[in-house]
Each structure stands twice: as structure tokens, then as C-alpha cells.
Amino acid sequence: MKVTDRRMFTDDGELREEYRFLEQQKAGTAAEKPPPVASEGGPASAGGVPPGGAEQAASATSSAGSDAGAAQMPPRGAQSPGFMDLVAVLAEPIAFLLGDAQLPDGQSAQDLPRARLHIDLLAVLQEKTRGNVSEQETALLEDLLAQLRMRYVEKSRG
């Protein structure tokens, strides 16, 4: 069994060569193409996925021998995920957990305690980002939370 060090930094605290493109991107001088990664799985396996590169990381991780896909950056012009994308990811399972949507196999996955946990996580996100997001994002999150809370109360009472 071969063990590969996939940490972003060396023991001396220096950024590893395969992660230099992140530093360049942050400085605003995006590299044409990041250097190829010698290790199997590349930075995507270590959690160092570039913004918007989740799909590429997933496909690269699923095909074990494909080092090229793991080291690629998202195409130019691809938008990085924003605040509402995070809200959508947190809110997505709530419909299933409230029993309003069915799983692909037709089963219901109603789990009210977990639904409440997800709703509470959205409320924490709302509290922690207060004053740091646009008015439109604030309004959308408030509306979403109000609707989810009402639906939760309906489900828990009946």
C-alpha cells in the first residue's frame, strides 16, 4: 500500500507546488493551467477543491487513474458558488425530511427532528451573515425560513 502526502503545506509551512495555482488565483493572476499533480487523486481528494470545481473533483475522484481531471481548474467564465448556492444546499434535503418529496425509489423519508436541524442551520447562517449579505439575499433567506418553519409546524401538529 502506497501512502501519499496530500496536505496543502510542507512540514516547513510552505505551499506545495501542486497548490500554487490557488495562490496565483487569489492574487488575481490566474495561471493558464495548474501544474500536473504527480499523486493519485490530486488536490481534489484532499479537500483543496477550487471554487466551482466540485463536479470536476467528483468525476476525477471517481476515476482512480485520471490525474488530469483532478488538477484542472473550472473553465474561465464559470461562476463560483455564492451565498444562495450555500442556502440551496442546506435547504435541499428539508423537503425530503418533511415528507413533502419522495425519494427516487418512491419512499418517503420523513424525519422531523432532522428537518428541524436543517431549518435551525439555516437560521444560524442567517444570524451569522446578518449585515454581510445583500438585501435581496436577506429577504430570500427570511422568506425561505418563514415558509419552512410554517411547513414544519404543520407537519409536527398533524
PDB file of C-alpha atoms in Angstrom:
ATOM      1  CA  MET A   1       0.000   0.000   0.000  1.00  0.00           C
ATOM      2  CA  LYS A   2       1.415   3.365  -1.028  1.00  0.00           C
ATOM      3  CA  VAL A   3       0.757   6.391   1.183  1.00  0.00           C
ATOM      4  CA  THR A   4       0.787   9.823  -0.465  1.00  0.00           C
ATOM      5  CA  ASP A   5       1.022  13.103   1.430  1.00  0.00           C
ATOM      6  CA  ARG A   6      -1.831  15.268   0.123  1.00  0.00           C
ATOM      7  CA  ARG A   7      -1.576  18.178   2.534  1.00  0.00           C
ATOM      8  CA  MET A   8      -1.509  21.703   1.093  1.00  0.00           C
ATOM      9  CA  PHE A   9       1.603  22.711   3.048  1.00  0.00           C
ATOM     10  CA  THR A  10       5.002  21.125   3.586  1.00  0.00           C
ATOM     11  CA  ASP A  11       6.447  20.462   7.048  1.00  0.00           C
ATOM     12  CA  ASP A  12       8.192  23.852   6.759  1.00  0.00           C
ATOM     13  CA  GLY A  13       4.875  25.640   6.203  1.00  0.00           C
ATOM     14  CA  GLU A  14       5.483  26.285   2.503  1.00  0.00           C
ATOM     15  CA  LEU A  15       2.681  25.873  -0.028  1.00  0.00           C
ATOM     16  CA  ARG A  16       3.165  22.695  -2.066  1.00  0.00           C
ATOM     17  CA  GLU A  17       3.818  23.094  -5.783  1.00  0.00           C
ATOM     18  CA  GLU A  18       0.515  21.488  -6.817  1.00  0.00           C
ATOM     19  CA  TYR A  19      -1.385  24.171  -4.852  1.00  0.00           C
ATOM     20  CA  ARG A  20       0.467  27.219  -6.208  1.00  0.00           C
ATOM     21  CA  PHE A  21      -2.376  27.921  -8.641  1.00  0.00           C
ATOM     22  CA  LEU A  22      -4.602  28.773  -5.648  1.00  0.00           C
ATOM     23  CA  GLU A  23      -2.139  31.427  -4.531  1.00  0.00           C
ATOM     24  CA  GLN A  24      -1.961  32.853  -8.060  1.00  0.00           C
ATOM     25  CA  GLN A  25      -5.734  32.834  -8.392  1.00  0.00           C
ATOM     26  CA  LYS A  26      -6.133  34.628  -5.068  1.00  0.00           C
ATOM     27  CA  ALA A  27      -3.653  37.295  -6.156  1.00  0.00           C
ATOM     28  CA  GLY A  28      -5.727  37.887  -9.288  1.00  0.00           C
ATOM     29  CA  THR A  29      -3.175  36.457 -11.679  1.00  0.00           C
ATOM     30  CA  ALA A  30      -4.884  33.216 -12.556  1.00  0.00           C
ATOM     31  CA  ALA A  31      -2.494  30.719 -14.059  1.00  0.00           C
ATOM     32  CA  GLU A  32      -3.168  29.424 -17.554  1.00  0.00           C
ATOM     33  CA  LYS A  33      -3.094  25.857 -16.303  1.00  0.00           C
ATOM     34  CA  PRO A  34      -2.061  24.478 -12.902  1.00  0.00           C
ATOM     35  CA  PRO A  35       0.967  22.182 -12.806  1.00  0.00           C
ATOM     36  CA  PRO A  36       0.193  18.470 -13.200  1.00  0.00           C
ATOM     37  CA  VAL A  37      -0.175  16.547  -9.984  1.00  0.00           C
ATOM     38  CA  ALA A  38       2.033  13.502  -9.540  1.00  0.00           C
ATOM     39  CA  SER A  39      -0.021  11.918  -6.758  1.00  0.00           C
ATOM     40  CA  GLU A  40      -3.072   9.815  -7.460  1.00  0.00           C
ATOM     41  CA  GLY A  41      -6.288  11.752  -6.828  1.00  0.00           C
ATOM     42  CA  GLY A  42      -4.589  15.164  -6.678  1.00  0.00           C
ATOM     43  CA  PRO A  43      -5.693  18.117  -4.583  1.00  0.00           C
ATOM     44  CA  ALA A  44      -9.365  17.314  -5.085  1.00  0.00           C
ATOM     45  CA  SER A  45      -9.046  14.327  -2.796  1.00  0.00           C
ATOM     46  CA  ALA A  46      -7.533  16.421  -0.012  1.00  0.00           C
ATOM     47  CA  GLY A  47     -10.390  18.893   0.122  1.00  0.00           C
ATOM     48  CA  GLY A  48      -8.468  21.526  -1.827  1.00  0.00           C
ATOM     49  CA  VAL A  49     -11.127  21.822  -4.496  1.00  0.00           C
ATOM     50  CA  PRO A  50     -11.017  25.100  -6.378  1.00  0.00           C
ATOM     51  CA  PRO A  51     -14.248  27.142  -6.180  1.00  0.00           C
ATOM     52  CA  GLY A  52     -16.807  25.744  -8.604  1.00  0.00           C
ATOM     53  CA  GLY A  53     -14.721  22.638  -9.245  1.00  0.00           C
ATOM     54  CA  ALA A  54     -16.819  20.220  -7.222  1.00  0.00           C
ATOM     55  CA  GLU A  55     -18.154  18.454 -10.306  1.00  0.00           C
ATOM     56  CA  GLN A  56     -14.664  18.046 -11.718  1.00  0.00           C
ATOM     57  CA  ALA A  57     -13.372  16.829  -8.372  1.00  0.00           C
ATOM     58  CA  ALA A  58     -16.170  14.283  -8.091  1.00  0.00           C
ATOM     59  CA  SER A  59     -15.566  12.917 -11.572  1.00  0.00           C
ATOM     60  CA  ALA A  60     -11.802  12.882 -11.057  1.00  0.00           C
ATOM     61  CA  THR A  61     -12.085  11.112  -7.719  1.00  0.00           C
ATOM     62  CA  SER A  62     -14.449   8.502  -9.131  1.00  0.00           C
ATOM     63  CA  SER A  63     -11.992   7.545 -11.861  1.00  0.00           C
ATOM     64  CA  ALA A  64      -8.922   6.477  -9.933  1.00  0.00           C
ATOM     65  CA  GLY A  65      -6.402   6.699 -12.766  1.00  0.00           C
ATOM     66  CA  SER A  66      -7.358  10.146 -14.049  1.00  0.00           C
ATOM     67  CA  ASP A  67      -4.863  12.661 -12.666  1.00  0.00           C
ATOM     68  CA  ALA A  68      -5.579  15.226 -15.387  1.00  0.00           C
ATOM     69  CA  GLY A  69      -9.207  15.828 -14.337  1.00  0.00           C
ATOM     70  CA  ALA A  70      -8.307  16.364 -10.685  1.00  0.00           C
ATOM     71  CA  ALA A  71      -5.807  19.116 -11.401  1.00  0.00           C
ATOM     72  CA  GLN A  72      -7.978  21.158 -13.775  1.00  0.00           C
ATOM     73  CA  MET A  73      -9.470  24.487 -12.812  1.00  0.00           C
ATOM     74  CA  PRO A  74     -13.065  25.367 -13.712  1.00  0.00           C
ATOM     75  CA  PRO A  75     -13.404  26.866 -17.196  1.00  0.00           C
ATOM     76  CA  ARG A  76     -12.974  30.605 -17.474  1.00  0.00           C
ATOM     77  CA  GLY A  77     -16.234  32.431 -17.039  1.00  0.00           C
ATOM     78  CA  ALA A  78     -17.624  29.722 -14.761  1.00  0.00           C
ATOM     79  CA  GLN A  79     -19.226  31.384 -11.780  1.00  0.00           C
ATOM     80  CA  SER A  80     -18.045  30.332  -8.355  1.00  0.00           C
ATOM     81  CA  PRO A  81     -20.720  29.318  -5.859  1.00  0.00           C
ATOM     82  CA  GLY A  82     -22.381  32.147  -3.972  1.00  0.00           C
ATOM     83  CA  PHE A  83     -24.348  32.638  -0.784  1.00  0.00           C
ATOM     84  CA  MET A  84     -27.647  31.470  -2.259  1.00  0.00           C
ATOM     85  CA  ASP A  85     -25.969  28.304  -3.539  1.00  0.00           C
ATOM     86  CA  LEU A  86     -24.993  27.529   0.056  1.00  0.00           C
ATOM     87  CA  VAL A  87     -28.557  28.222   1.204  1.00  0.00           C
ATOM     88  CA  ALA A  88     -29.885  25.903  -1.515  1.00  0.00           C
ATOM     89  CA  VAL A  89     -27.530  23.095  -0.486  1.00  0.00           C
ATOM     90  CA  LEU A  90     -28.650  23.389   3.139  1.00  0.00           C
ATOM     91  CA  ALA A  91     -32.355  23.666   2.239  1.00  0.00           C
ATOM     92  CA  GLU A  92     -32.487  20.904  -0.368  1.00  0.00           C
ATOM     93  CA  PRO A  93     -32.934  17.922   1.975  1.00  0.00           C
ATOM     94  CA  ILE A  94     -35.645  19.647   4.013  1.00  0.00           C
ATOM     95  CA  ALA A  95     -38.413  18.789   1.523  1.00  0.00           C
ATOM     96  CA  PHE A  96     -37.498  15.113   1.815  1.00  0.00           C
ATOM     97  CA  LEU A  97     -37.172  15.272   5.595  1.00  0.00           C
ATOM     98  CA  LEU A  98     -40.580  16.920   5.946  1.00  0.00           C
ATOM     99  CA  GLY A  99     -42.065  14.166   3.780  1.00  0.00           C
ATOM    100  CA  ASP A 100     -43.124  16.607   1.054  1.00  0.00           C
ATOM    101  CA  ALA A 101     -40.946  14.969  -1.588  1.00  0.00           C
ATOM    102  CA  GLN A 102     -40.387  11.314  -2.317  1.00  0.00           C
ATOM    103  CA  LEU A 103     -37.071   9.587  -2.745  1.00  0.00           C
ATOM    104  CA  PRO A 104     -36.281   8.191  -6.211  1.00  0.00           C
ATOM    105  CA  ASP A 105     -37.491   4.760  -5.090  1.00  0.00           C
ATOM    106  CA  GLY A 106     -40.882   6.243  -4.168  1.00  0.00           C
ATOM    107  CA  GLN A 107     -40.373   6.020  -0.417  1.00  0.00           C
ATOM    108  CA  SER A 108     -40.939   8.912   1.959  1.00  0.00           C
ATOM    109  CA  ALA A 109     -38.057   9.934   4.196  1.00  0.00           C
ATOM    110  CA  GLN A 110     -39.963  11.976   6.756  1.00  0.00           C
ATOM    111  CA  ASP A 111     -37.708  12.749   9.713  1.00  0.00           C
ATOM    112  CA  LEU A 112     -38.955  15.813  11.590  1.00  0.00           C
ATOM    113  CA  PRO A 113     -36.043  16.110  14.057  1.00  0.00           C
ATOM    114  CA  ARG A 114     -33.578  16.208  11.168  1.00  0.00           C
ATOM    115  CA  ALA A 115     -35.768  18.661   9.263  1.00  0.00           C
ATOM    116  CA  ARG A 116     -35.725  20.927  12.295  1.00  0.00           C
ATOM    117  CA  LEU A 117     -31.932  20.627  12.470  1.00  0.00           C
ATOM    118  CA  HIS A 118     -31.603  21.765   8.848  1.00  0.00           C
ATOM    119  CA  ILE A 119     -34.007  24.649   9.431  1.00  0.00           C
ATOM    120  CA  ASP A 120     -32.027  25.651  12.520  1.00  0.00           C
ATOM    121  CA  LEU A 121     -28.799  25.523  10.488  1.00  0.00           C
ATOM    122  CA  LEU A 122     -30.308  27.968   8.014  1.00  0.00           C
ATOM    123  CA  ALA A 123     -31.281  30.202  10.944  1.00  0.00           C
ATOM    124  CA  VAL A 124     -27.693  30.087  12.241  1.00  0.00           C
ATOM    125  CA  LEU A 125     -26.446  31.023   8.780  1.00  0.00           C
ATOM    126  CA  GLN A 126     -28.912  33.916   8.707  1.00  0.00           C
ATOM    127  CA  GLU A 127     -27.731  35.156  12.104  1.00  0.00           C
ATOM    128  CA  LYS A 128     -24.025  34.831  11.346  1.00  0.00           C
ATOM    129  CA  THR A 129     -24.279  36.602   7.988  1.00  0.00           C
ATOM    130  CA  ARG A 130     -26.569  39.420   9.131  1.00  0.00           C
ATOM    131  CA  GLY A 131     -25.334  42.679   7.607  1.00  0.00           C
ATOM    132  CA  ASN A 132     -22.862  40.910   5.322  1.00  0.00           C
ATOM    133  CA  VAL A 133     -25.183  39.856   2.507  1.00  0.00           C
ATOM    134  CA  SER A 134     -27.279  41.842   0.066  1.00  0.00           C
ATOM    135  CA  GLU A 135     -30.838  42.923   0.866  1.00  0.00           C
ATOM    136  CA  GLN A 136     -32.141  40.541  -1.779  1.00  0.00           C
ATOM    137  CA  GLU A 137     -30.277  37.586  -0.244  1.00  0.00           C
ATOM    138  CA  THR A 138     -31.507  38.569   3.221  1.00  0.00           C
ATOM    139  CA  ALA A 139     -35.108  38.781   2.001  1.00  0.00           C
ATOM    140  CA  LEU A 140     -34.915  35.438   0.187  1.00  0.00           C
ATOM    141  CA  LEU A 141     -33.456  33.686   3.220  1.00  0.00           C
ATOM    142  CA  GLU A 142     -36.069  35.221   5.556  1.00  0.00           C
ATOM    143  CA  ASP A 143     -38.873  34.148   3.221  1.00  0.00           C
ATOM    144  CA  LEU A 144     -37.459  30.644   2.880  1.00  0.00           C
ATOM    145  CA  LEU A 145     -37.095  30.265   6.646  1.00  0.00           C
ATOM    146  CA  ALA A 146     -40.647  31.510   7.250  1.00  0.00           C
ATOM    147  CA  GLN A 147     -42.072  29.013   4.750  1.00  0.00           C
ATOM    148  CA  LEU A 148     -40.012  26.121   6.103  1.00  0.00           C
ATOM    149  CA  ARG A 149     -40.942  26.901   9.703  1.00  0.00           C
ATOM    150  CA  MET A 150     -44.643  27.058   8.812  1.00  0.00           C
ATOM    151  CA  ARG A 151     -44.426  23.741   6.979  1.00  0.00           C
ATOM    152  CA  TYR A 152     -42.556  22.176   9.911  1.00  0.00           C
ATOM    153  CA  VAL A 153     -45.243  23.326  12.363  1.00  0.00           C
ATOM    154  CA  GLU A 154     -47.976  21.926  10.080  1.00  0.00           C
ATOM    155  CA  LYS A 155     -46.218  18.564   9.856  1.00  0.00           C
ATOM    156  CA  SER A 156     -45.425  18.328  13.563  1.00  0.00           C
ATOM    157  CA  ARG A 157     -49.042  19.042  14.571  1.00  0.00           C
ATOM    158  CA  GLY A 158     -50.700  16.703  12.200  1.00  0.00           C
TER     159      GLY A 158
END
